Coordinates of C-alpha atoms and ligand atoms in Angstrom, one line a residue:
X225 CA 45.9 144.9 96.7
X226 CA 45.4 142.9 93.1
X227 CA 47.5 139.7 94.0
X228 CA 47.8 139.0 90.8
X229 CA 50.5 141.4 90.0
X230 CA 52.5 140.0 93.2
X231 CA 55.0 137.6 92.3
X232 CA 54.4 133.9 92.9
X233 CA 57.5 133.9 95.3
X234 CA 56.5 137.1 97.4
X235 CA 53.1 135.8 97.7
X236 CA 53.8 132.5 99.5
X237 CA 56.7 134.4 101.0
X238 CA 53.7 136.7 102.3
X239 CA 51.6 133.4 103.1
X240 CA 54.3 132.4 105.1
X241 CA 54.9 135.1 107.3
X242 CA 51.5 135.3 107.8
X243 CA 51.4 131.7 109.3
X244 CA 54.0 131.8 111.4
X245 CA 52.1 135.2 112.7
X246 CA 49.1 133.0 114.1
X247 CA 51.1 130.3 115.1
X248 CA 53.4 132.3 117.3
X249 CA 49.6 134.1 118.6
X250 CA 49.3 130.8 119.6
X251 CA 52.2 129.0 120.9
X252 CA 52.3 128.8 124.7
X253 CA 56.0 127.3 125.4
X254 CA 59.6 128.4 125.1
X255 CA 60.2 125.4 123.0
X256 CA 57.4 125.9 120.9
X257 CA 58.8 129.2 119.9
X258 CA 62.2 127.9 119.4
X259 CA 60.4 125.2 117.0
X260 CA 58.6 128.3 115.5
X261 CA 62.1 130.4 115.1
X262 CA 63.6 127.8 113.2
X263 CA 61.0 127.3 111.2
X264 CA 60.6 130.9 110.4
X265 CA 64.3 130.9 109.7
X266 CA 64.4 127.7 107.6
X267 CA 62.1 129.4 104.9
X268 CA 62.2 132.8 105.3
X269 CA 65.7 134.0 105.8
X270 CA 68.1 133.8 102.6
X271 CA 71.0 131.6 103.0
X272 CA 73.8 134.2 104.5
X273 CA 71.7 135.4 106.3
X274 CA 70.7 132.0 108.2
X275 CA 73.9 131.1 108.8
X276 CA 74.7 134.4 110.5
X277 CA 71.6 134.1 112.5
X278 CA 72.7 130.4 113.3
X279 CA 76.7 131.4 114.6
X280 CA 74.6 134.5 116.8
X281 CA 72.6 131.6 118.3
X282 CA 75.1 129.0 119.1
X283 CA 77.2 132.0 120.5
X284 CA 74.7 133.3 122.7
X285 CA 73.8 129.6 123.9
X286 CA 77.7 128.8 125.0
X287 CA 78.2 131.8 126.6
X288 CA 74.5 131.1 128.2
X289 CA 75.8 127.2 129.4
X290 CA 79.6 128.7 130.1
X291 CA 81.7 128.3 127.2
X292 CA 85.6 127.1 127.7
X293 CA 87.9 128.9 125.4
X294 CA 90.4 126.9 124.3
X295 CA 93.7 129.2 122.4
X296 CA 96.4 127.5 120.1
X297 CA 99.0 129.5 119.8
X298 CA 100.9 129.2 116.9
X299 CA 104.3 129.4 118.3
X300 CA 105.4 127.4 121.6
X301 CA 105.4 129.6 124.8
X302 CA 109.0 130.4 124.5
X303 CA 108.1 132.0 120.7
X304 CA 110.6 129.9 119.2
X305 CA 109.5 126.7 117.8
X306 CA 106.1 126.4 116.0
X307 CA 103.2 124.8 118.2
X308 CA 102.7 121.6 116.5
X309 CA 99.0 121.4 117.5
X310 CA 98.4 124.4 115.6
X311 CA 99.5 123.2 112.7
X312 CA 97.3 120.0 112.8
X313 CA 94.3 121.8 114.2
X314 CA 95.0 124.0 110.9
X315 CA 95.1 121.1 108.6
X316 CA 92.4 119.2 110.2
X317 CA 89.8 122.1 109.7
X318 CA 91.5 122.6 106.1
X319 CA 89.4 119.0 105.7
X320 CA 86.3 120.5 106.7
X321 CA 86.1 123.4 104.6
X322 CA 83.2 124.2 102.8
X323 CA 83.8 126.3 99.9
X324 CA 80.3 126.8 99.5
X325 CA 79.9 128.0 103.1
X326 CA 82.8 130.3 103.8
X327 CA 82.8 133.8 102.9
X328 CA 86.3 134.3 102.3
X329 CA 88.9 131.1 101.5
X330 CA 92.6 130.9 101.7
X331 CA 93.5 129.2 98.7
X332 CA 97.1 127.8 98.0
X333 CA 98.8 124.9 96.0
X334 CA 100.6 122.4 98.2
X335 CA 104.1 121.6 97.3
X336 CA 105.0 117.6 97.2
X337 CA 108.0 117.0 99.1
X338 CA 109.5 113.5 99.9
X339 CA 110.5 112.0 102.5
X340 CA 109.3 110.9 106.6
X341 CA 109.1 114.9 107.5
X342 CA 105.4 115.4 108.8
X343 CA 106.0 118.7 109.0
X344 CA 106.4 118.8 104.8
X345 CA 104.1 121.7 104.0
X346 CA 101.2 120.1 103.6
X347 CA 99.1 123.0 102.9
X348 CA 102.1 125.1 102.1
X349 CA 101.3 129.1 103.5
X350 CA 97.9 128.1 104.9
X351 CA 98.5 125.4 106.9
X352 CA 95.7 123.2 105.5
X353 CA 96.7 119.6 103.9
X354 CA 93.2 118.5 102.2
X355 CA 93.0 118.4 98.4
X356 CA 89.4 119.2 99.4
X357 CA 87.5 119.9 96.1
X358 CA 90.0 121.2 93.2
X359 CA 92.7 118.5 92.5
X360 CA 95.9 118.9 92.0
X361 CA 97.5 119.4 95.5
X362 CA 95.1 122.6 95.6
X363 CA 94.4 123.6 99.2
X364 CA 91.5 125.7 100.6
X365 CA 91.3 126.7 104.2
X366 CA 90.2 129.0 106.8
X367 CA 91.3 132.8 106.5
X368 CA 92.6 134.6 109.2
X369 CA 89.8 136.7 110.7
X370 CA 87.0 133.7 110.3
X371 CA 85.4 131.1 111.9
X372 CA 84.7 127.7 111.6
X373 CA 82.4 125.0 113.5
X374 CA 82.6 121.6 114.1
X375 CA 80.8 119.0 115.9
X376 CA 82.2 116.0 117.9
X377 CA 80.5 113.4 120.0
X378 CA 77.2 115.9 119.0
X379 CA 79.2 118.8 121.0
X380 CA 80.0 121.6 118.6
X381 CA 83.2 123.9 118.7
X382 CA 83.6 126.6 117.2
X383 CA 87.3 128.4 115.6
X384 CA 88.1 131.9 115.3
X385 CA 91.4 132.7 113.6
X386 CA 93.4 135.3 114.4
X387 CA 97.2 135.7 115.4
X388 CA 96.0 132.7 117.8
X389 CA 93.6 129.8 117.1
X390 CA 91.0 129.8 119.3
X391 CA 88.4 126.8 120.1
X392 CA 85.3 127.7 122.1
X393 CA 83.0 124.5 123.5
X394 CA 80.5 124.3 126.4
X395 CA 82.5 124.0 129.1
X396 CA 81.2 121.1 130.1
X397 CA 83.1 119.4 127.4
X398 CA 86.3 120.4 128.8
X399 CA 87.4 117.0 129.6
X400 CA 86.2 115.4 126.1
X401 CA 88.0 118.5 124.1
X402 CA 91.3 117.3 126.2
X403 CA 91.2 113.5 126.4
X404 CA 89.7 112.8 123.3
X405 CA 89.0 115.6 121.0
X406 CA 92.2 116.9 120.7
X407 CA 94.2 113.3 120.2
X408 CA 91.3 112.7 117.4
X409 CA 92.5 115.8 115.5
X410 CA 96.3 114.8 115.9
X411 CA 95.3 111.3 114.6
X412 CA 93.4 112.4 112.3
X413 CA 95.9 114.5 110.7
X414 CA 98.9 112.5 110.9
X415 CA 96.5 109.5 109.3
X416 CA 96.0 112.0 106.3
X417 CA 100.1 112.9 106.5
X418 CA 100.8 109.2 106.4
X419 CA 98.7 108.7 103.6
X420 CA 100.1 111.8 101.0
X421 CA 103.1 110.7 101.6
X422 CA 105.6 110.5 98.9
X423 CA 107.8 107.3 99.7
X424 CA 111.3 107.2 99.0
X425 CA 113.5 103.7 98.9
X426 CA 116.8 103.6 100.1
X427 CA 119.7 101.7 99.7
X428 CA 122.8 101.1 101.6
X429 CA 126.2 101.4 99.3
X430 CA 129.5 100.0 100.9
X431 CA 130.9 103.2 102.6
X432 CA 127.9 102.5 105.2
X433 CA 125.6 105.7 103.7
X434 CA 121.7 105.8 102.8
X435 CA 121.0 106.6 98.5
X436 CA 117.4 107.3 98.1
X437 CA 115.2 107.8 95.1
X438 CA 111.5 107.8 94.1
X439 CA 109.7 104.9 95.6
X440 CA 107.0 104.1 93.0
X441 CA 106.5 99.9 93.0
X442 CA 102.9 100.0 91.8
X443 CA 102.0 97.0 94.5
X444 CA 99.3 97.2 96.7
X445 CA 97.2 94.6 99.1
X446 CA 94.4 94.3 95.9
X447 CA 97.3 93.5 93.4
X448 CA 98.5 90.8 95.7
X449 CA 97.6 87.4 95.4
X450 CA 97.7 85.9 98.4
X451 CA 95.6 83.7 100.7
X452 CA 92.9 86.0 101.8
X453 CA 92.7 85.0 105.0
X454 CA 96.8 85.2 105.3
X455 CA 96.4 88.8 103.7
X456 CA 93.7 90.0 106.1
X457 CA 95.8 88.9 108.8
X458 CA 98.9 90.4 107.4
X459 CA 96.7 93.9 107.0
X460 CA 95.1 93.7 110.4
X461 CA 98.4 93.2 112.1
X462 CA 100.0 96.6 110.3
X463 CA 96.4 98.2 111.4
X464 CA 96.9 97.1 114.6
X465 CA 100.9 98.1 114.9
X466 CA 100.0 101.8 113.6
X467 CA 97.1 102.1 116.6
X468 CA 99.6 100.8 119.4
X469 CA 102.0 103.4 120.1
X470 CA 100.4 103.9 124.0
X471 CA 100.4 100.3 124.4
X472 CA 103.8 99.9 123.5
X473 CA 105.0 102.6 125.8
X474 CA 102.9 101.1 128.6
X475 CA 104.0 97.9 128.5
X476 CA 108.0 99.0 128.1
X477 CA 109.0 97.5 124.8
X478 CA 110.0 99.6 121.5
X479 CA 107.4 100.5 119.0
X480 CA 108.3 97.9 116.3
X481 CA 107.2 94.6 114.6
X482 CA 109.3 92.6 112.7
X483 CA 108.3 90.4 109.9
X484 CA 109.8 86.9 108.2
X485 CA 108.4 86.8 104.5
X486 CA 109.0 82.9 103.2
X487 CA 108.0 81.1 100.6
X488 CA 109.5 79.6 97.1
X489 CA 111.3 82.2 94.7
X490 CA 108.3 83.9 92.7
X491 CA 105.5 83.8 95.2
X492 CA 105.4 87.3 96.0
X493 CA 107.6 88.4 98.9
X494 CA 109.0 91.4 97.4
X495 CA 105.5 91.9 96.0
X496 CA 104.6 92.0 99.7
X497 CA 107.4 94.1 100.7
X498 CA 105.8 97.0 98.1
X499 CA 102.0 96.4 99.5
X500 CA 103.5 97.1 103.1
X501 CA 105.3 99.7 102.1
X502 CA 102.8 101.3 100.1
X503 CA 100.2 100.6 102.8
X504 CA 101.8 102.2 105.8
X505 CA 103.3 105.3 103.8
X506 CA 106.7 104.6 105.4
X507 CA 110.4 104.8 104.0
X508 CA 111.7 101.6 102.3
X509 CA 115.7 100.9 103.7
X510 CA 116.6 98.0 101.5
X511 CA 119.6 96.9 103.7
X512 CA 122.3 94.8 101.4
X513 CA 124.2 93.1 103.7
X514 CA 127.1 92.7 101.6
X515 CA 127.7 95.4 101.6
X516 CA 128.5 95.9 104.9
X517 CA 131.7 95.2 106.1
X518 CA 131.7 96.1 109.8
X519 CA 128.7 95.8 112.7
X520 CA 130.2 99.5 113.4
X521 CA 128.8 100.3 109.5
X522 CA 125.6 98.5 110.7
X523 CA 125.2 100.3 113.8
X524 CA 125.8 103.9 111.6
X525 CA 123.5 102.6 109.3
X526 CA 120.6 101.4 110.9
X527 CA 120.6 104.2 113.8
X528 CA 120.5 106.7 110.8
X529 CA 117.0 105.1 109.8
X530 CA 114.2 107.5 110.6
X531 CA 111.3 107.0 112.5
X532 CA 108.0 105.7 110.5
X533 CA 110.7 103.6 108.2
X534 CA 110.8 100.1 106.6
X535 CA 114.0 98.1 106.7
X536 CA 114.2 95.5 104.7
X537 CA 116.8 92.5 104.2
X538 CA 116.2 90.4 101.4
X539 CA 117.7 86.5 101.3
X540 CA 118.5 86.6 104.9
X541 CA 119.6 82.9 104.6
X542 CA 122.2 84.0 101.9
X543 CA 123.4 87.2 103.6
X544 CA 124.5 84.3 106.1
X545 CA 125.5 81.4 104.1
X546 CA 129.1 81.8 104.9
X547 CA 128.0 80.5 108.6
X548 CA 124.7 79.4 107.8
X549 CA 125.4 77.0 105.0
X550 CA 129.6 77.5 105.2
X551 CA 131.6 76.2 107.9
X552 CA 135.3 77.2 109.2
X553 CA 138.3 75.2 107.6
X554 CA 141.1 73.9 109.6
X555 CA 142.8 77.2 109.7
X556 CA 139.5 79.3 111.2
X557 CA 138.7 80.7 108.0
X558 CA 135.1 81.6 106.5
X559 CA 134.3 79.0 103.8
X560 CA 131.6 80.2 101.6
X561 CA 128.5 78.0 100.7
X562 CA 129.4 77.6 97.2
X563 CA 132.9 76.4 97.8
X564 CA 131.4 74.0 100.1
X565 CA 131.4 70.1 98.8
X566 CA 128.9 69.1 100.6
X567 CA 124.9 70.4 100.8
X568 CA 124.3 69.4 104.1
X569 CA 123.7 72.6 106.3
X570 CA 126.3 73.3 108.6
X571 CA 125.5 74.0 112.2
X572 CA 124.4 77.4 112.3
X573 CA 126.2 79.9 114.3
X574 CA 125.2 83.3 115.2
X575 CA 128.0 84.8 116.1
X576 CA 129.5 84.6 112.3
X577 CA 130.2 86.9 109.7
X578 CA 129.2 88.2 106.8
X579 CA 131.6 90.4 105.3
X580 CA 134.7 90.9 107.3
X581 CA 133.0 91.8 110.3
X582 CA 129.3 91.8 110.7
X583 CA 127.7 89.0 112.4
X584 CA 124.2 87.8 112.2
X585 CA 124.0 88.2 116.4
X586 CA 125.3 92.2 115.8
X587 CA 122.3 92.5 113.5
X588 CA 120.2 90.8 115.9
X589 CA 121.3 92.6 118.9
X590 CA 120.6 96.1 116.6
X591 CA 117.4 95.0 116.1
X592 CA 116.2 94.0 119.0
X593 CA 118.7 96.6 121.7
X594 CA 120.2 100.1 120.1
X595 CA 118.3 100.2 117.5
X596 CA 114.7 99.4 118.6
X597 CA 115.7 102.6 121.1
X598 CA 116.3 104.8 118.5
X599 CA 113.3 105.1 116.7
X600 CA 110.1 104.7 117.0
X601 CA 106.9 103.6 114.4
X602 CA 109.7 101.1 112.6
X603 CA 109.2 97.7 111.1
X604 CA 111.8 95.0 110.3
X605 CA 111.5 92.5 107.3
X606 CA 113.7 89.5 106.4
X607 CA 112.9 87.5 103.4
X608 CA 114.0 84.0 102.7
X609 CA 113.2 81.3 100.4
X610 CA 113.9 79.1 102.9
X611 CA 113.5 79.1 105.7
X612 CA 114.9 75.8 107.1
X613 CA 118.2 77.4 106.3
X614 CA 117.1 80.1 109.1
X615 CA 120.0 80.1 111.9
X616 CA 117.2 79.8 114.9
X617 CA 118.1 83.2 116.9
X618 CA 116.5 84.5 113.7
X619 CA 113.0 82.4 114.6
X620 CA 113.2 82.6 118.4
X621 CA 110.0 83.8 119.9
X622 CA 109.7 87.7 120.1
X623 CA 112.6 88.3 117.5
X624 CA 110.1 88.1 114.0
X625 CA 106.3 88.7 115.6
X626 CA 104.9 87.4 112.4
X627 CA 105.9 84.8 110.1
X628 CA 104.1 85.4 106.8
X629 CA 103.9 82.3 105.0
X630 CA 104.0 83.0 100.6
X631 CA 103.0 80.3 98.9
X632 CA 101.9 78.4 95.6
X633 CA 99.5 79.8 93.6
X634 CA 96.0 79.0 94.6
X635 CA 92.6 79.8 93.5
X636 CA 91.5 82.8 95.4
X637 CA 95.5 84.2 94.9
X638 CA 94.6 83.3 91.2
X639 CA 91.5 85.0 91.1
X640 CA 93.4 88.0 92.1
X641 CA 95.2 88.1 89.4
X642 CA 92.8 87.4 86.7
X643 CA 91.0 90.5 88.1
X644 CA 94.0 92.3 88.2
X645 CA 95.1 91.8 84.6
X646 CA 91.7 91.0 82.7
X647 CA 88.9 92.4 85.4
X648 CA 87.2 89.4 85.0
X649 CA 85.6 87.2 88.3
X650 CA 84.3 84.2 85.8
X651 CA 85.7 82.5 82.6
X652 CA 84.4 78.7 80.9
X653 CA 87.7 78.0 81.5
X654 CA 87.9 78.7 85.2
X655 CA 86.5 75.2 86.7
X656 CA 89.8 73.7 84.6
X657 CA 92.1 75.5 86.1
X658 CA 90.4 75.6 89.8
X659 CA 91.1 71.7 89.7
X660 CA 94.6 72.4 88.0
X661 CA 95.6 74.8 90.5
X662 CA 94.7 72.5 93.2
X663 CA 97.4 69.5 91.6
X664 CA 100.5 71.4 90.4
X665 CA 102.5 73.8 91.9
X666 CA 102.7 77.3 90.1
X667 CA 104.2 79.8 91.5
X668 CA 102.2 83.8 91.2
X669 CA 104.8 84.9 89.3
X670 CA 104.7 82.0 86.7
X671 CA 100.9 82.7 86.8
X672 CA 101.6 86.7 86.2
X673 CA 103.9 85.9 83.1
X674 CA 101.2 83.7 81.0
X675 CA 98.6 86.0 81.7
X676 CA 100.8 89.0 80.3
X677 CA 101.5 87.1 77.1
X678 CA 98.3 88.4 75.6
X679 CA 96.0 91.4 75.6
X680 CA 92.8 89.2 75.0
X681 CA 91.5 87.3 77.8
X682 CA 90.3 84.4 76.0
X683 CA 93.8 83.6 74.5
X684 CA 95.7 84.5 77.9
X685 CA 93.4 82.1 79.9
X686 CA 93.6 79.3 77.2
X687 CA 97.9 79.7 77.3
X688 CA 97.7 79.2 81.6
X689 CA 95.4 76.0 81.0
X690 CA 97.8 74.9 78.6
X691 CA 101.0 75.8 81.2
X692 CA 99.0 73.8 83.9
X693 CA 98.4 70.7 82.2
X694 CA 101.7 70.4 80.8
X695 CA 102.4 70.4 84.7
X696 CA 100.2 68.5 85.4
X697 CA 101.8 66.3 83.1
X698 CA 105.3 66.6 83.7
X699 CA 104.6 65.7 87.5
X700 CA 102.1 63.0 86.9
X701 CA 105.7 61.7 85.0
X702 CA 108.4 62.3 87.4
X703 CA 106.1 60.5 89.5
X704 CA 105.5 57.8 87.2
X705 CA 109.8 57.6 86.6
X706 CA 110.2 57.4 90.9
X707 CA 108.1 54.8 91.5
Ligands
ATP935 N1 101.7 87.0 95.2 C1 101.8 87.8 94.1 N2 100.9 88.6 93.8 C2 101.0 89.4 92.7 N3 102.0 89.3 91.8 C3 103.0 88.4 92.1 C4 102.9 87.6 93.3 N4 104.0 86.9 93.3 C5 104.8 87.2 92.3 N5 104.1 88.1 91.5 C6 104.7 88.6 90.3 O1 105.9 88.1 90.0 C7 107.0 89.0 90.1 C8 108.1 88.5 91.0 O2 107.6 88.3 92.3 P1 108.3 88.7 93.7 O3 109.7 89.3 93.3 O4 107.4 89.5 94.5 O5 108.5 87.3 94.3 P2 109.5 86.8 95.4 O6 108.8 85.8 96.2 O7 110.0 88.0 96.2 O8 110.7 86.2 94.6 P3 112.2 86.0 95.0 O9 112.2 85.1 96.2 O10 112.8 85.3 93.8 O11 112.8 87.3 95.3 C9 106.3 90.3 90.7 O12 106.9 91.4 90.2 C10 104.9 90.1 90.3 O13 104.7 90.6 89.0

């Protein structure tokens, strides 16, 4: 044969086969012939073809070791209610699609729907939830008839769709597809659920009803300037809440964490409010107490909340004032802080009322008793500007588990925000206004408002110096005047 009219690809192809020929001659073990097959397979058999050869293999090995079959239905036994574990075992492999690999693809477009519902379509008619490759909510995922592998703790499983789902793995593995395979693909869905999300804010009106709309506060934990350290904590804490629904259940208390944001007017605690909410996916319920006449309106109210929701009361210690910073005149009656003469906070009193019949101990007993029953996966934030003013049932151990401390603007907060607004780490200026920072108080939102005054960093950095020296001034002053 004249080799030269071969082609170049058929003749090492021919090379090839003719070394593996001698090298099978010569191997002596099982293994080696299973190192030779692959080999063999690696470069000789086109890509289909290998990965046909591949499934064959695995399939022949499980049912060599004992394979367990595992089905998902996709209905519950009674036929009438859709098997939840279907659905996530669907959109988990929806993640894991290949398009590259699969022969056939279901392809859809997800729809966005608001709101807590996990069960909102993600994947829409094919049950997948990944926007795994071609943007804009499209969804690929397996077809009914095909199969699918994975690989967990180095045990692989393999799919088949039909009418059923079915998951094959050595049986061996039966107790690590229960106990831990099967709770990773539920948490690994409803992690991915949490995070599409499309969050909604709602507000309470006086006829004790829920008004959402769009939720779309641009605030995140990398827009907030905060303590880093206090952040961290603040992030671990929600990590930590989100991982502890067993624990909770074990140790007999409701799955919820409340939260006291405080701190001076400006320093960021509805900017906090927005990172939470935008961090743990969940409904904001922007409870305005004043508007709430009755603790039977409270009870309707907060017993309506969802599960995986965020109520929030903003100004706690004004929602109060009226027995907080009030007191009763002679005849019994409610005086309200600002008709007050005197500053002096008046003994505080649980038990009193904010409108004509909610009291701060109704909210408290909600909170902590009917409420904490009827939901799960819910946090609890007050705000207050001061917190001094606090009645103390509000700060009794147990009742807020973290008090989140917003403060002055400092220089790590500050860095924050001259990242944020000029993506810039380093400025001439900087040393300046690291000492400033350290003498005056300014609050973030002061320190938001200069920077936004200009477009050019130079001229934006120059106008805070200027700001914090004037401070710096005006303090050095009033001190000057007191003494
Ligand atoms: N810590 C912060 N990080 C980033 N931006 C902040 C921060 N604090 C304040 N700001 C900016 O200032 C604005 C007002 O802040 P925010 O309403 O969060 O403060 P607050 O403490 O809730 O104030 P108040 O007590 O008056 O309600 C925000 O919209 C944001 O632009």
């Amino acid at each position: 044969m004249d080799l030269s009219t071969v082609p170049a690809s058929s003749l090492s192809y021919g090379k090839a086969v003719d070394a593996y020929k001698k090298a099978a001659a010569t191997a002596a073990t099982v293994t080696a012939y299973a190192v030779l097959a692959r080999g063999m397979a690696r470069e000789l058999l086109p890509d289909e073809l290998r990965d046909a050869a591949r499934w064959a293999a695995s399939f022949l090995l499980r049912g060599a070791a004992g394979a367990r079959a595992f089905v998902i239905r996709r209905y519950e036994d009674d036929g009438r209610g859709d098997n939840a574990l279907f659905k996530d075992a669907r959109a988990y492999l929806a993640t894991k699609v290949d398009p590259h690999a699969m022969p056939r693809l279901c392809l859809s477009r997800r729809r966005r729907r608001r709101g807590n519902d996990d069960d909102d379509g993600y994947g829409g008619a094919c049950g997948g939830h990944a926007d795994n490759g071609g943007g804009g909510g499209q969804v690929l995922s397996m077809e009914v008839g095909d199969s699918m592998d994975d690989v967990f703790e180095g045990a692989e499983g393999h799919y088949k769709e039909a009418a059923s789902l079915e998951l094959t793995f050595d049986a061996e593995h039966t107790d690590m597809v229960l106990g831990r395979y099967i709770p990773f693909i539920t948490a690994n869905v409803e992690e991915a659920r949490r995070r599409e999300r499309t969050l909604q804010i709602f507000s309470s009106d006086n006829g004790g009803s829920w008004h959402g709309s769009s939720y779309l506060h641009p605030a995140t934990f990398d827009t907030l300037a905060m303590e880093p350290v206090r952040k961290r904590s603040v992030v671990a804490d929600l990590d930590r809440f989100l991982k502890r629904k067993e624990y909770y259940r074990r140790i007999g208390k409701a799955w919820k964490r409340g939260y006291l944001l405080y701190g001076p007017p400006g320093t960021g605690k509805s900017s906090l409010v927005a990172a939470m909410t935008n961090y743990l996916r969940f409904n904001l319920y922007d409870l305005d107490l004043s508007n709430v006449n009755s603790n039977s309106t409270l009870q309707w109210l907060l017993t309506s909340m969802p599960d995986k929701s965020i109520l929030v009361v903003e100004d706690i210690d004004c929602c109060f004032s009226a027995r907080s910073r009030g007191g009763l005149d002679k005849s019994g009656v409610v005086q309200k802080a600002d008709e007050r003469t005197s500053d002096a906070p008046a003994p505080p009193n649980k038990d009193h009322l904010t409108g004509d019949g909610m009291t701060l101990s109704g909210l408290l007993n909600f909170v902590d008793g009917l409420w904490s029953t009827s939901g799960e996966e819910r946090i609890i934030i007050f705000t207050t500007n001061y917190k001094d003013r606090l009645d103390p049932a509000l700060l009794r151990p147990g009742r807020m588990d973290m008090h989140v401390y917003m403060g002055y603007c400092g220089w790590e907060a500050f860095k924050t925000l001259a990242e944020n607004y000029f993506l810039v780490d380093d400025h001439p200026l900087f040393p300046e206004m690291q000492k400033l920072l350290a003498e005056v108080e300014v609050t973030p939102a002061e320190v938001s408002e200069m920077l936004l005054r200009s477009e050019d960093v130079d001229v934006a950095l120059q106008g805070l110096t200027e700001f914090l020296r004037e401070k710096k001034q005006g303090k050095q002053t009033g001190e000057a005047g007191q003494a």
